[in-house]
Short mmCIF file of C-alpha atoms (C1' of nucleotides) in Angstrom, two decimals:
data_model
loop_
_atom_site.label_atom_id
_atom_site.label_comp_id
_atom_site.label_asym_id
_atom_site.label_seq_id
_atom_site.Cartn_x
_atom_site.Cartn_y
_atom_site.Cartn_z
CA MET A 16 -148.20 -138.85 -59.91
CA ILE A 17 -146.87 -135.60 -58.49
CA SER A 18 -149.50 -133.96 -56.29
CA THR A 19 -150.21 -130.29 -55.81
CA LYS A 20 -147.81 -130.28 -52.86
CA GLY A 21 -144.89 -130.96 -55.17
CA ARG A 22 -146.13 -128.88 -58.05
CA TYR A 23 -147.14 -125.86 -56.01
CA GLY A 24 -144.02 -126.16 -53.90
CA LEU A 25 -141.85 -125.91 -56.96
CA ARG A 26 -143.78 -122.92 -58.19
CA VAL A 27 -143.34 -121.18 -54.85
CA MET A 28 -139.61 -121.77 -55.07
CA ILE A 29 -139.52 -120.37 -58.59
CA ASP A 30 -141.59 -117.39 -57.50
CA LEU A 31 -139.26 -116.70 -54.59
CA ALA A 32 -136.25 -116.93 -56.87
CA ARG A 33 -137.79 -114.72 -59.51
CA ASN A 34 -138.88 -112.01 -57.14
CA ASP A 35 -135.90 -112.07 -54.85
CA ASN A 36 -134.79 -108.57 -53.89
CA GLY A 37 -133.20 -109.41 -50.60
CA ASN A 38 -136.37 -108.81 -48.60
CA PHE A 39 -138.96 -111.26 -47.39
CA ILE A 40 -141.76 -111.89 -49.84
CA PRO A 41 -145.29 -112.10 -48.37
CA LEU A 42 -147.26 -115.23 -49.13
CA LYS A 43 -150.14 -113.05 -50.22
CA ASP A 44 -148.11 -111.83 -53.19
CA ILE A 45 -147.02 -115.32 -54.15
CA ALA A 46 -150.58 -116.57 -53.92
CA GLU A 47 -151.82 -113.80 -56.19
CA ARG A 48 -149.10 -114.25 -58.77
CA GLN A 49 -149.44 -118.01 -58.80
CA GLU A 50 -153.22 -117.97 -58.57
CA ILE A 51 -153.25 -120.43 -55.70
CA SER A 52 -155.26 -120.02 -52.48
CA LYS A 53 -153.09 -118.43 -49.83
CA LYS A 54 -154.60 -120.69 -47.20
CA TYR A 55 -153.54 -123.77 -49.07
CA LEU A 56 -150.09 -122.36 -49.74
CA GLU A 57 -149.62 -122.01 -45.98
CA ILE A 58 -149.53 -125.79 -45.77
CA ILE A 59 -147.04 -125.95 -48.61
CA VAL A 60 -144.61 -123.38 -47.27
CA LYS A 61 -144.81 -124.76 -43.77
CA ARG A 62 -143.26 -127.96 -45.01
CA MET A 63 -140.64 -126.04 -46.95
CA VAL A 64 -139.63 -124.10 -43.87
CA GLU A 65 -139.40 -127.30 -41.83
CA GLY A 66 -137.31 -128.84 -44.58
CA LYS A 67 -134.95 -125.86 -44.57
CA LEU A 68 -135.61 -124.89 -48.15
CA ILE A 69 -136.80 -121.44 -47.20
CA VAL A 70 -137.00 -119.23 -44.14
CA GLY A 71 -140.02 -117.31 -42.91
CA SER A 72 -140.39 -114.15 -40.89
CA SER A 73 -143.52 -112.98 -39.15
CA GLY A 74 -144.93 -109.51 -38.86
CA LYS A 75 -144.84 -106.47 -41.08
CA GLY A 76 -142.15 -106.72 -43.69
CA GLY A 77 -142.22 -110.44 -43.19
CA GLY A 78 -142.70 -113.25 -45.61
CA TYR A 79 -140.50 -115.94 -47.06
CA LYS A 80 -137.06 -116.03 -48.60
CA LEU A 81 -134.76 -118.60 -50.17
CA ILE A 82 -131.88 -119.76 -48.01
CA ARG A 83 -129.51 -120.68 -50.82
CA LYS A 84 -128.93 -119.53 -54.35
CA PRO A 85 -131.26 -121.00 -57.01
CA GLU A 86 -128.44 -123.04 -58.55
CA GLU A 87 -127.89 -124.69 -55.18
CA TYR A 88 -131.31 -126.34 -55.04
CA THR A 89 -132.03 -129.44 -57.05
CA VAL A 90 -135.56 -130.05 -58.25
CA GLY A 91 -135.19 -133.52 -56.79
CA GLU A 92 -134.68 -132.38 -53.25
CA ILE A 93 -137.65 -130.03 -53.47
CA LEU A 94 -139.96 -132.72 -54.84
CA THR A 95 -138.72 -135.33 -52.41
CA LEU A 96 -139.42 -133.05 -49.48
CA MET A 97 -142.88 -132.20 -50.70
CA GLU A 98 -143.94 -135.63 -51.89
CA GLY A 99 -142.33 -137.68 -49.16
CA THR A 100 -140.79 -140.10 -51.61
CA MET A 101 -139.94 -140.17 -55.30
CA SER A 102 -140.19 -143.91 -55.67
CA SER A 103 -142.31 -145.26 -58.50
CA VAL A 104 -143.47 -148.26 -56.46
CA ALA A 105 -144.30 -148.86 -52.81
CA CYS A 106 -141.70 -151.63 -52.60
CA LEU A 107 -138.93 -149.07 -53.06
CA ALA A 108 -140.30 -146.22 -50.96
CA ASP A 109 -138.30 -144.98 -48.01
CA ASN A 110 -140.67 -146.50 -45.50
CA ALA A 111 -141.02 -149.72 -47.47
CA TYR A 112 -142.09 -152.83 -45.70
CA GLU A 113 -139.71 -155.69 -46.45
CA CYS A 114 -141.36 -157.55 -49.30
CA PRO A 115 -140.95 -161.33 -48.90
CA ARG A 116 -140.91 -161.83 -52.66
CA LYS A 117 -138.06 -159.43 -53.15
CA LYS A 118 -135.56 -162.02 -54.31
CA LYS A 119 -137.76 -163.72 -56.83
CA CYS A 120 -139.65 -160.65 -58.04
CA GLU A 121 -139.31 -160.33 -61.79
CA THR A 122 -140.33 -156.71 -61.95
CA LEU A 123 -138.21 -155.28 -59.17
CA PRO A 124 -135.06 -154.79 -61.31
CA MET A 125 -137.09 -152.73 -63.75
CA TRP A 126 -138.54 -150.55 -61.00
CA GLU A 127 -135.08 -150.04 -59.58
CA GLU A 128 -133.68 -149.01 -62.92
CA PHE A 129 -136.62 -146.71 -63.52
CA ASP A 130 -136.23 -145.11 -60.11
CA GLY A 131 -132.60 -144.45 -61.00
CA ILE A 132 -133.69 -142.61 -64.12
CA ILE A 133 -136.18 -140.54 -62.14
CA HIS A 134 -133.52 -139.72 -59.61
CA ASP A 135 -130.96 -138.70 -62.20
CA TYR A 136 -133.45 -136.52 -63.99
CA PHE A 137 -134.68 -134.53 -61.03
CA TYR A 138 -131.46 -134.35 -59.06
CA GLY A 139 -129.57 -133.29 -62.18
CA ARG A 140 -131.73 -130.24 -62.57
CA THR A 141 -131.57 -127.11 -60.44
CA LEU A 142 -134.11 -124.50 -59.50
CA LYS A 143 -132.12 -122.04 -61.60
CA SER A 144 -132.73 -124.10 -64.71
CA LEU A 145 -136.44 -123.40 -64.32
CA LEU A 146 -136.19 -119.61 -64.28
CA MET B 7 -146.67 -144.02 -57.97
CA ILE B 8 -147.59 -147.28 -59.69
CA SER B 9 -150.42 -148.99 -57.78
CA THR B 10 -151.04 -152.68 -57.26
CA LYS B 11 -153.20 -152.67 -60.38
CA GLY B 12 -150.20 -151.92 -62.54
CA ARG B 13 -147.74 -154.00 -60.56
CA TYR B 14 -149.93 -157.05 -60.19
CA GLY B 15 -151.13 -156.74 -63.77
CA LEU B 16 -147.59 -156.87 -65.01
CA ARG B 17 -146.87 -159.90 -62.85
CA VAL B 18 -149.93 -161.68 -64.21
CA MET B 19 -148.70 -161.03 -67.74
CA ILE B 20 -145.28 -162.40 -66.87
CA ASP B 21 -146.85 -165.41 -65.21
CA LEU B 22 -148.98 -166.12 -68.27
CA ALA B 23 -145.96 -165.80 -70.54
CA ARG B 24 -143.80 -167.99 -68.32
CA ASN B 25 -146.34 -170.75 -67.97
CA ASP B 26 -147.72 -170.68 -71.47
CA ASN B 27 -148.27 -174.18 -72.85
CA GLY B 28 -151.01 -173.37 -75.30
CA ASN B 29 -153.79 -174.04 -72.81
CA PHE B 30 -155.73 -171.64 -70.64
CA ILE B 31 -154.18 -171.02 -67.26
CA PRO B 32 -156.59 -170.88 -64.27
CA LEU B 33 -156.44 -167.76 -62.15
CA LYS B 34 -156.16 -169.97 -59.09
CA ASP B 35 -152.73 -171.13 -60.23
CA ILE B 36 -151.55 -167.61 -60.96
CA ALA B 37 -152.78 -166.41 -57.58
CA GLU B 38 -150.89 -169.17 -55.80
CA ARG B 39 -147.64 -168.65 -57.69
CA GLN B 40 -147.79 -164.89 -57.32
CA GLU B 41 -149.04 -164.98 -53.74
CA ILE B 42 -151.86 -162.57 -54.48
CA SER B 43 -155.51 -163.03 -53.44
CA LYS B 44 -157.43 -164.66 -56.27
CA LYS B 45 -160.41 -162.44 -55.55
CA TYR B 46 -158.37 -159.32 -56.01
CA LEU B 47 -156.75 -160.67 -59.15
CA GLU B 48 -160.20 -161.06 -60.66
CA ILE B 49 -160.47 -157.29 -60.75
CA ILE B 50 -157.04 -157.04 -62.35
CA VAL B 51 -157.60 -159.60 -65.09
CA LYS B 52 -161.04 -158.28 -65.86
CA ARG B 53 -159.47 -155.04 -66.96
CA MET B 54 -156.84 -156.90 -68.96
CA VAL B 55 -159.51 -158.85 -70.82
CA GLU B 56 -161.45 -155.65 -71.56
CA GLY B 57 -158.24 -154.05 -72.78
CA LYS B 58 -157.56 -156.97 -75.10
CA LEU B 59 -154.30 -157.94 -73.47
CA ILE B 60 -155.48 -161.43 -72.63
CA VAL B 61 -158.44 -163.67 -73.32
CA GLY B 62 -160.44 -165.66 -70.79
CA SER B 63 -162.43 -168.87 -71.05
CA SER B 64 -164.97 -170.16 -68.55
CA GLY B 65 -165.57 -173.69 -67.40
CA LYS B 66 -163.37 -176.66 -66.85
CA GLY B 67 -160.10 -176.29 -68.68
CA GLY B 68 -160.68 -172.56 -68.72
CA GLY B 69 -158.52 -169.75 -67.50
CA TYR B 70 -156.57 -166.99 -69.18
CA LYS B 71 -154.13 -166.80 -72.04
CA LEU B 72 -152.02 -164.19 -73.79
CA ILE B 73 -153.32 -163.01 -77.15
CA ARG B 74 -149.97 -162.02 -78.63
CA LYS B 75 -146.39 -163.11 -78.24
CA PRO B 76 -144.50 -161.66 -75.25
CA GLU B 77 -142.29 -159.56 -77.50
CA GLU B 78 -145.39 -157.92 -78.95
CA TYR B 79 -146.49 -156.36 -75.68
CA THR B 80 -144.81 -153.22 -74.39
CA VAL B 81 -144.64 -152.66 -70.66
CA GLY B 82 -145.99 -149.19 -71.38
CA GLU B 83 -149.25 -150.38 -72.84
CA ILE B 84 -149.81 -152.77 -69.96
CA LEU B 85 -149.18 -150.09 -67.34
CA THR B 86 -151.22 -147.49 -69.17
CA LEU B 87 -154.19 -149.83 -69.36
CA MET B 88 -153.96 -150.71 -65.69
CA GLU B 89 -153.16 -147.27 -64.29
CA GLY B 90 -155.37 -145.23 -66.58
CA THR B 91 -152.63 -142.77 -67.33
CA MET B 92 -148.86 -142.66 -67.11
CA SER B 93 -148.60 -138.90 -66.76
CA SER B 94 -146.52 -137.56 -63.93
CA VAL B 95 -148.83 -134.59 -63.34
CA ALA B 96 -152.58 -134.05 -63.55
CA CYS B 97 -152.10 -131.23 -66.07
CA LEU B 98 -150.85 -133.75 -68.63
CA ALA B 99 -153.21 -136.64 -67.92
CA ASP B 100 -155.46 -137.89 -70.67
CA ASN B 101 -158.57 -136.42 -69.09
CA ALA B 102 -156.82 -133.20 -68.16
CA TYR B 103 -158.85 -130.09 -67.62
CA GLU B 104 -157.52 -127.20 -69.65
CA CYS B 105 -155.24 -125.33 -67.26
CA PRO B 106 -155.57 -121.56 -67.72
CA ARG B 107 -151.95 -121.01 -66.70
CA LYS B 108 -150.66 -123.37 -69.35
CA LYS B 109 -148.90 -120.73 -71.41
CA LYS B 110 -147.10 -119.04 -68.58
CA CYS B 111 -146.42 -122.13 -66.45
CA GLU B 112 -142.73 -122.39 -65.74
CA THR B 113 -142.80 -126.03 -64.75
CA LEU B 114 -144.87 -127.46 -67.58
CA PRO B 115 -141.93 -127.89 -70.01
CA MET B 116 -140.12 -129.95 -67.40
CA TRP B 117 -143.13 -132.18 -66.79
CA GLU B 118 -143.55 -132.66 -70.52
CA GLU B 119 -139.93 -133.63 -70.95
CA PHE B 120 -140.13 -135.98 -67.99
CA ASP B 121 -143.28 -137.62 -69.32
CA GLY B 122 -141.41 -138.20 -72.56
CA ILE B 123 -138.69 -140.00 -70.67
CA ILE B 124 -141.24 -142.15 -68.85
CA HIS B 125 -142.93 -142.95 -72.14
CA ASP B 126 -139.71 -143.89 -73.88
CA TYR B 127 -138.65 -146.08 -71.02
CA PHE B 128 -141.80 -148.14 -70.69
CA TYR B 129 -142.81 -148.29 -74.33
CA GLY B 130 -139.28 -149.28 -75.30
CA ARG B 131 -139.45 -152.35 -73.16
CA THR B 132 -141.40 -155.48 -73.95
CA LEU B 133 -142.96 -158.16 -71.80
CA LYS B 134 -140.37 -160.55 -73.16
CA SER B 135 -137.57 -158.46 -71.68
CA LEU B 136 -138.95 -159.23 -68.23
CA LEU B 137 -138.86 -163.01 -68.54
"C1'" DA C 6 -178.43 -184.95 -67.00
"C1'" DA C 7 -175.53 -183.97 -63.10
"C1'" DG C 8 -171.59 -182.39 -61.18
"C1'" DT C 9 -167.32 -179.89 -61.26
"C1'" DT C 10 -164.58 -176.32 -62.52
"C1'" DT C 11 -163.74 -171.97 -63.91
"C1'" DA C 12 -164.62 -167.24 -65.39
"C1'" DC C 13 -167.70 -163.44 -64.81
"C1'" DC C 14 -170.65 -160.00 -62.35
"C1'" DT C 15 -172.44 -156.79 -58.74
"C1'" DA C 16 -172.00 -155.09 -54.59
"C1'" DT C 17 -169.72 -153.50 -50.16
"C1'" DT C 18 -166.06 -151.81 -47.05
"C1'" DA C 19 -162.11 -149.84 -44.50
"C1'" DT C 20 -158.42 -146.85 -44.85
"C1'" DA C 21 -155.77 -143.22 -46.42
"C1'" DA C 22 -154.50 -139.37 -49.24
"C1'" DC C 23 -155.73 -135.27 -51.54
"C1'" DA C 24 -157.12 -130.66 -51.78
"C1'" DG C 25 -158.55 -127.73 -49.63
"C1'" DT C 26 -161.24 -124.26 -45.79
"C1'" DA C 27 -161.76 -121.82 -41.19
"C1'" DG C 28 -160.50 -119.26 -37.31
"C1'" DG C 29 -157.49 -117.61 -34.45
"C1'" DA C 30 -152.72 -116.86 -31.83
"C1'" DA C 31 -148.14 -115.12 -31.97
"C1'" DA C 32 -144.59 -112.29 -33.80
"C1'" DT C 33 -142.79 -108.09 -35.83
"C1'" DA C 34 -142.44 -103.45 -37.59
"C1'" DA C 35 -144.12 -98.67 -38.11
"C1'" DT D 3 -151.13 -99.81 -30.47
"C1'" DT D 4 -152.24 -100.91 -34.87
"C1'" DA D 5 -151.46 -103.20 -39.07
"C1'" DT D 6 -149.32 -106.92 -41.13
"C1'" DT D 7 -147.76 -111.33 -41.63
"C1'" DT D 8 -146.48 -115.93 -40.27
"C1'" DC D 9 -147.73 -119.78 -37.57
"C1'" DC D 10 -150.86 -123.28 -35.49
"C1'" DT D 11 -154.77 -126.49 -34.85
"C1'" DA D 12 -158.66 -128.35 -36.44
"C1'" DC D 13 -162.16 -129.68 -39.73
"C1'" DT D 14 -164.29 -131.35 -44.26
"C1'" DG D 15 -165.69 -133.31 -48.69
"C1'" DT D 16 -164.15 -136.20 -52.29
"C1'" DT D 17 -161.70 -139.72 -54.50
"C1'" DA D 18 -158.62 -143.69 -54.96
"C1'" DT D 19 -156.74 -147.78 -53.12
"C1'" DA D 20 -156.89 -152.37 -51.85
"C1'" DA D 21 -159.32 -155.27 -51.05
"C1'" DT D 22 -163.63 -158.90 -49.52
"C1'" DA D 23 -168.20 -161.28 -50.22
"C1'" DG D 24 -171.49 -163.82 -52.51
"C1'" DG D 25 -173.54 -165.29 -56.32
"C1'" DT D 26 -174.44 -166.37 -61.71
"C1'" DA D 27 -173.11 -168.13 -66.11
"C1'" DA D 28 -170.39 -170.93 -69.04
"C1'" DA D 29 -167.95 -175.06 -70.36
"C1'" DC D 30 -166.21 -179.51 -69.83
"C1'" DT D 31 -166.44 -184.48 -67.86
"C1'" DT D 32 -168.65 -188.47 -66.58
#
DNA sequence: AAGTTTACCTATTATAACAGTAGGAAATAA
DNA sequence: TTATTTCCTACTGTTATAATAGGTAAACTT
C-alpha cells in the first residue's frame, strides 16, 4: 500500500507543475493548497530534493521548483523514490535477502509477473498525464 | 506490499491442493514442507477457516482440507481475506474514511484505475493456475 | 478409560514503519 | 538588519508485522 510519502510526494509534484511560473514556489503555499501540514511536507520534499526530482532555494523568494519538464518525470520514478521500493513482496524488494526457497517457490513467478505489470503501469505514465 | 499473511496463506492453499488425497492434512506436515513455523501458521489457517476457504478437524486424523476445487478459488479472494484489503491507497480501502478532497484530488483517478488492474489480475487467476 | 494426536484459543513480545510535531539554525533577498 | 524560507536534528504516539508461549478442547486408537 502506497503511504503518504508517495501520495503526498506526487501531489507536491503536481502542485509544482501546475503553479510553475519560473520562480520558486514556497512550501507554505503548497501546504495550503494541498491541505497538508507544512511540517510534514518538509520531510517529503527533503527526499525529493535528495533524489533530484526538485530543487530548493532558501531565503526570501525561495521555495521549490521542478528540475525537468512534467513530461520528463514518470510516476514510477517519483513513487519509487518516495516509497523506497515498488515491489509487491519482500522477496523481490531491492534490498531482498536471498530466499532459500526461491527455486521451488510456486508463487514467485506470479509475484514477478505482477511486479512487471506494476512497473509498466507507473513507468508508462508521466507527471504531465496527471495535470 | 503483500505481507507474510497473504504470501504464506497462498502457499498453504497450494500445499493443501497439491497434497489433497481426500483426508485432512495436519498443519505439522504443511509447516515442514513449506518451512514455516507451525505456530505462526496457526494464525494464518485460523483466518482461512473463519473465511471459509478451508475446513479444520481436531484430533487424530485431523488437519485441514480445501472446501472447493482449486479452480474455484481465485487468488484475489485468498489475498483479500488474508490482507484485509487489496487497495493500493488508504483512500480506497474498504474501511476508508471519507476524504474531503475526493472531488478535486488529481491522483485519485489513477489510483482507481490501478486498483482495477490489481483486481483484474488477482481475481482472474485461480488457485489451480498456481499448481 | 487412557493415551495420543491434532486443532483451537488467549495471551505476550520485539521490532519497525507510519504519520506526524517541535524548535531552531542557516541561507537569501529586500 | 529584518523578514522569509529552506534545512536540520530530534522526539513521539500509534499501529502493523512477525512472530513465540503455553494451555484447552476435540477426536481417534487401543
